[in-house]
Short mmCIF file of C-alpha atoms in Angstrom, two decimals:
data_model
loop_
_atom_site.label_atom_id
_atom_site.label_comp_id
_atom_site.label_asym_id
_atom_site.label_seq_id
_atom_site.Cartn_x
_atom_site.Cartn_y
_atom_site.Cartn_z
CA UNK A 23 41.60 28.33 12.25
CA UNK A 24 38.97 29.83 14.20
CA UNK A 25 39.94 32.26 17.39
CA UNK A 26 39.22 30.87 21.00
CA UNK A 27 36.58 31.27 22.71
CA UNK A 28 36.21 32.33 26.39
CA UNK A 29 33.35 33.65 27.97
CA UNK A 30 33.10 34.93 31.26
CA UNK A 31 29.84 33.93 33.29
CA UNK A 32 27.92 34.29 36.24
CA UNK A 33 26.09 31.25 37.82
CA UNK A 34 22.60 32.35 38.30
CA UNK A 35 22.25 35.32 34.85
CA UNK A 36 20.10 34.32 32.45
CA UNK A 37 21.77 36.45 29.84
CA UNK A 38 24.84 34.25 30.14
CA UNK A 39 22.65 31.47 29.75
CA UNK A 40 21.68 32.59 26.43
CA UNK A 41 25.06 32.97 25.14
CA UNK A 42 25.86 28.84 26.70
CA UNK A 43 22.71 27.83 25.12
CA UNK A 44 24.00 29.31 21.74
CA UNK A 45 28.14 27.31 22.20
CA UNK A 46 26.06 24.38 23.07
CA UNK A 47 23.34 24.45 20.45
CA UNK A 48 25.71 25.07 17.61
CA UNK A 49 28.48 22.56 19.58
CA UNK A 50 31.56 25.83 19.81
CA UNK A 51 34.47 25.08 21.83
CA UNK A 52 34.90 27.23 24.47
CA UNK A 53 36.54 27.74 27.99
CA UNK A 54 34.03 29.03 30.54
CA UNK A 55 35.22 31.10 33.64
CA UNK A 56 32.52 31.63 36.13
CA UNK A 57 32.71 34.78 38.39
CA UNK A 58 31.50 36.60 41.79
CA UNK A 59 29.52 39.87 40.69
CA UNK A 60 29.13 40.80 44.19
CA UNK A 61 33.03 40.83 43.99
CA UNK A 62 34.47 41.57 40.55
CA UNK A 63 38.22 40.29 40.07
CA UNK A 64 40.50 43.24 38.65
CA UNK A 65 41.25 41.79 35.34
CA UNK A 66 37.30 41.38 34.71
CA UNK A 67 36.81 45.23 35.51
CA UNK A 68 39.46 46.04 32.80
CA UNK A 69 38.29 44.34 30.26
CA UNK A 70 34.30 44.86 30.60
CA UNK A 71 32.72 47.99 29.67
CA UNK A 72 29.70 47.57 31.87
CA UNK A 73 31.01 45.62 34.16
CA UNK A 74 28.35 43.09 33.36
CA UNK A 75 28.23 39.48 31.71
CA UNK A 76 28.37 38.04 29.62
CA UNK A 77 31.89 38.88 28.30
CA UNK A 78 33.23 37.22 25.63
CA UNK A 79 37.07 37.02 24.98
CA UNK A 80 37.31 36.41 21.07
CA UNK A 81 41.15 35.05 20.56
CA UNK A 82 43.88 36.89 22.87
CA UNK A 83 42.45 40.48 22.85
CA UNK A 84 38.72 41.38 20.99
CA UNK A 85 36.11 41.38 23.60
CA UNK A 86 32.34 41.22 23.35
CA UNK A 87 29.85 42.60 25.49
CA UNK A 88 26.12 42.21 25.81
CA UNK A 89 24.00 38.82 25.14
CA UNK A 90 22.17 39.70 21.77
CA UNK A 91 25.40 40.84 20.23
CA UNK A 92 27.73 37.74 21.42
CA UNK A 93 24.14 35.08 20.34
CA UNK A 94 24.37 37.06 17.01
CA UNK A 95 28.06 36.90 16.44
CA UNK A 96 28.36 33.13 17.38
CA UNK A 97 25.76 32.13 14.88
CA UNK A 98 27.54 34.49 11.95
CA UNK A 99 30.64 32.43 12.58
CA UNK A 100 29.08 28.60 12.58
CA UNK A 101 27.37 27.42 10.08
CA UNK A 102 23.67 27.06 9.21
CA UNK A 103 21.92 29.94 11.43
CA UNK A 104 19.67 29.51 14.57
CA UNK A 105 18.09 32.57 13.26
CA UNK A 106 15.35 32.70 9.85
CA UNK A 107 16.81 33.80 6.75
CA UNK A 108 14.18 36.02 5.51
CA UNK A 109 14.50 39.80 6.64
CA UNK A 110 11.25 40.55 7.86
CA UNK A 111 10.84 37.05 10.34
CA UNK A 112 14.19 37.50 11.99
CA UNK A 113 13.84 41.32 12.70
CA UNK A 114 10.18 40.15 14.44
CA UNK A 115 12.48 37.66 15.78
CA UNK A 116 14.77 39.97 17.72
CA UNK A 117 11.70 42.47 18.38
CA UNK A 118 10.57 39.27 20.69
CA UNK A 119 14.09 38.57 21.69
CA UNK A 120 13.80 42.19 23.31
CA UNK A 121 10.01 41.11 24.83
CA UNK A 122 12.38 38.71 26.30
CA UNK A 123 14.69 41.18 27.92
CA UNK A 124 11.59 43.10 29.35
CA UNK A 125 9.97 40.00 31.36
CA UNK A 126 13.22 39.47 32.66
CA UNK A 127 13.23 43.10 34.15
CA UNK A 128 9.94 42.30 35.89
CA UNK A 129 10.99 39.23 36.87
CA UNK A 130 13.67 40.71 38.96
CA UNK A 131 10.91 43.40 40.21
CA UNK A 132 8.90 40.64 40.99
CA UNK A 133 11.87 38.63 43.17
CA UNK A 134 12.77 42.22 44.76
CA UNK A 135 9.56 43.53 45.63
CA UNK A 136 9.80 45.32 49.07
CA UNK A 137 5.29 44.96 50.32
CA UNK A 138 2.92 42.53 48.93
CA UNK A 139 1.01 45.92 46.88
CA UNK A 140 4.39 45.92 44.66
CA UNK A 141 4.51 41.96 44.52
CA UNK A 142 1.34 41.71 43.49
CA UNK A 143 1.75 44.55 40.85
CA UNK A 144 4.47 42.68 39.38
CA UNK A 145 2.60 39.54 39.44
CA UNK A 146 -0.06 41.33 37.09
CA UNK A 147 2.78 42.87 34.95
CA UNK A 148 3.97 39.06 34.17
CA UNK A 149 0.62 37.53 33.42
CA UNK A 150 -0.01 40.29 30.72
CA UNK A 151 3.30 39.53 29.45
CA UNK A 152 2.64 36.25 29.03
CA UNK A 153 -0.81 36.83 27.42
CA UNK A 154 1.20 39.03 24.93
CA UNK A 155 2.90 36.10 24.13
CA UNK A 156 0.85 33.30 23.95
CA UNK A 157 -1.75 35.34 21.49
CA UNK A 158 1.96 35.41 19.46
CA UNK A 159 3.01 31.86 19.58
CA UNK A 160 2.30 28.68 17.15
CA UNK A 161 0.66 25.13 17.63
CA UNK A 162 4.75 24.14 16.97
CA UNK A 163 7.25 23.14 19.37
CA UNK A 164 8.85 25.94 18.94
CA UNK A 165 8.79 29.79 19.15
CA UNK A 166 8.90 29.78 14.99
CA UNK A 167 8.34 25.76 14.45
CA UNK A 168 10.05 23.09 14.10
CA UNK A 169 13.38 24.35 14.55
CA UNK A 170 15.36 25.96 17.96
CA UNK A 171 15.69 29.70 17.44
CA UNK A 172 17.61 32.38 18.92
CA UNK A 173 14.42 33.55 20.54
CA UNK A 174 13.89 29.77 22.32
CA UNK A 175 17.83 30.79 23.37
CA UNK A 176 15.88 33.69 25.81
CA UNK A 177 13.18 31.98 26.85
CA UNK A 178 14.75 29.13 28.03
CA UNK A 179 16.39 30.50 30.63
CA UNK A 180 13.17 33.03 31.73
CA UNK A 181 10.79 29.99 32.26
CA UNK A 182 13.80 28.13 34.67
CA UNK A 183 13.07 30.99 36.68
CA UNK A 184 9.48 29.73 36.99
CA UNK A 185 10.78 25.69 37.92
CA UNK A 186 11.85 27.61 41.29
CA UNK A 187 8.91 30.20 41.62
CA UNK A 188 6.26 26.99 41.17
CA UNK A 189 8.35 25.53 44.48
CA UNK A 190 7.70 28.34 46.31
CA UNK A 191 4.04 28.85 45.87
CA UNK A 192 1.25 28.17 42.98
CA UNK A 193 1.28 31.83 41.30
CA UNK A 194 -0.79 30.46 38.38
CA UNK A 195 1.41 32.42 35.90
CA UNK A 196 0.41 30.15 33.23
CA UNK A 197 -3.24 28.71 34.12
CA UNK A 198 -4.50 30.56 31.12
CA UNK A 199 -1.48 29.83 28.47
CA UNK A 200 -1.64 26.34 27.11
CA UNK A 201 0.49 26.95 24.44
CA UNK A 202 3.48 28.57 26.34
CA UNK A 203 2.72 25.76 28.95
CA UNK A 204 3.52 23.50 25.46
CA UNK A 205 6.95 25.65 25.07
CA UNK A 206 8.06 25.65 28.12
CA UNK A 207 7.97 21.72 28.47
CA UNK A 208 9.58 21.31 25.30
CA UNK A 209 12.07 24.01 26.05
CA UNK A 210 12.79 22.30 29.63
CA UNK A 211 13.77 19.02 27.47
CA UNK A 212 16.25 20.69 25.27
CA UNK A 213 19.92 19.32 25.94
CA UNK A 214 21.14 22.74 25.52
CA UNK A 215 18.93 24.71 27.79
CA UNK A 216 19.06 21.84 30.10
CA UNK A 217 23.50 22.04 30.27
CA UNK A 218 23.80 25.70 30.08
CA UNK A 219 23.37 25.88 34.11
CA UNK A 220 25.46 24.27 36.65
CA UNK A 221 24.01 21.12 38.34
CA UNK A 222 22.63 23.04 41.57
CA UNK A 223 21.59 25.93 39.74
CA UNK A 224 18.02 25.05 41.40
CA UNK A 225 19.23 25.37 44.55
CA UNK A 226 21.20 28.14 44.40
CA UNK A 227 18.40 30.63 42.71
CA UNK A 228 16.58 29.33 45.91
CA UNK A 229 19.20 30.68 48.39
CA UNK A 230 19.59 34.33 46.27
CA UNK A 231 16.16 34.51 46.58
CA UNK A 232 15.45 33.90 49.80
CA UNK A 233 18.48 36.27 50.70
CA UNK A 234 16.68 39.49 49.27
CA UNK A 235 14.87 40.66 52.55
CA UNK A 236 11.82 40.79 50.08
CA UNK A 237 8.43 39.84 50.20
CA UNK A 238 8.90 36.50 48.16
CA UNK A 239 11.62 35.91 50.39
CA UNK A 240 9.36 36.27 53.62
CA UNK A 241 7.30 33.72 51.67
CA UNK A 242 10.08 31.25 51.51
CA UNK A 243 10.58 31.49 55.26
CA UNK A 244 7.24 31.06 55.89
CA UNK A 245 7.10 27.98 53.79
CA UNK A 246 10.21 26.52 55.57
CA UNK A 247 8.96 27.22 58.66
CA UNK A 248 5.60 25.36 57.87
CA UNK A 249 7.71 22.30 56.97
CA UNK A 250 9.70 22.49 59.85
CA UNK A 251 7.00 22.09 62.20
#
């Protein structure tokens, strides 16, 4: 009989999202607890390491910490594997797993940036990342074909980001990158990546971003102010 499965979330981290896609994708039963960061309970603060999510509770008392690790331990226990079999592809798997990781640091530079100098900095550090890995992609729906991967687990939730950004204001992120533009539809499709957010995730990226005191959010206000005139 396998162990339950509970993992504790956060509504807006994209790291938790990678560990939903990977329950939903390989259809694990799970209970899902949802908490406040900005105001951990007690019992979460005793049981995480980091303090971070996602945390997953593995029967009554093993917990696991850190998305990569939980993503790799839920496909070890499930049959078939969402990750390739032969040694080589799936360590360049989780070497662009980690590219993953990285755009998602700049992506929370880019939402944080205090002057439009730094804004625009992080806008450049984004469009090389995404040059990086277009040059690396296929002419297949997926990252690695014709199958869902791991790695389309991470980038998943990093191009939701960009439903919201496009909203905002036309960065042209991905004028120049027809084949991520390919992904990114495909990915946006997926029942998985679509159900591993709640159903106003959209709206509620909008209102953490516009609460940073930031220079996107002085771009929000300006747009709302244009369209309340």
């Amino acid at each position: 009989m396998s162990p339950k499965l509970h993992l504790i979330s956060h509504v807006l981290c994209p790291y938790v999202q990678r560990a939903v896609i990977t329950l939903l994708e390989k259809q694990i039963p799970h209970e899902r607890t949802y908490i406040d960061l900005a105001d951990k309970p007690d019992w979460f603060r005793n049981i995480s390491p980091l303090g971070k999510v996602p945390l997953l509770i593995v029967g009554d008392r093993e917990t696991l910490f850190e998305s990569a690790v939980i993503c790799e331990y839920l496909d070890e226990v499930t049959p078939g594997s969402l990750h390739p079999a032969d040694p080589l592809e799936k360590a360049k798997h989780r070497a662009w797993i980690e590219f993953g990781s990285s755009i998602l640091n700049i992506i929370a530079g880019f939402y944080n940036a205090a002057d439009e100098i730094s804004f625009e900095q992080k806008q450049q550090d984004l469009s090389q990342k995404f040059t990086w890995l277009e040059n690396n992609l296929s002419d297949r729906p997926y990252f690695a074909g014709d199958r869902f991967s791991l790695v389309d687990a991470v980038y998943g939730p990093i191009f939701r980001y960009f439903d919201v950004f496009d909203a905002i204001a036309d960065f042209d992120f991905f004028a120049t990158t027809p084949k991520i533009n390919n992904w990114r539809s495909v990915l946006h499709s997926h029942a998985s990546v679509q159900n591993a957010v709640v159903d106003d995730y959209p709206q509620r990226l909008h209102n953490f971003l516009k609460a940073r005191n930031s220079y996107l959010s002085s771009l929000i206000a300006k747009k709302s102010g244009l369209l309340t005139r």
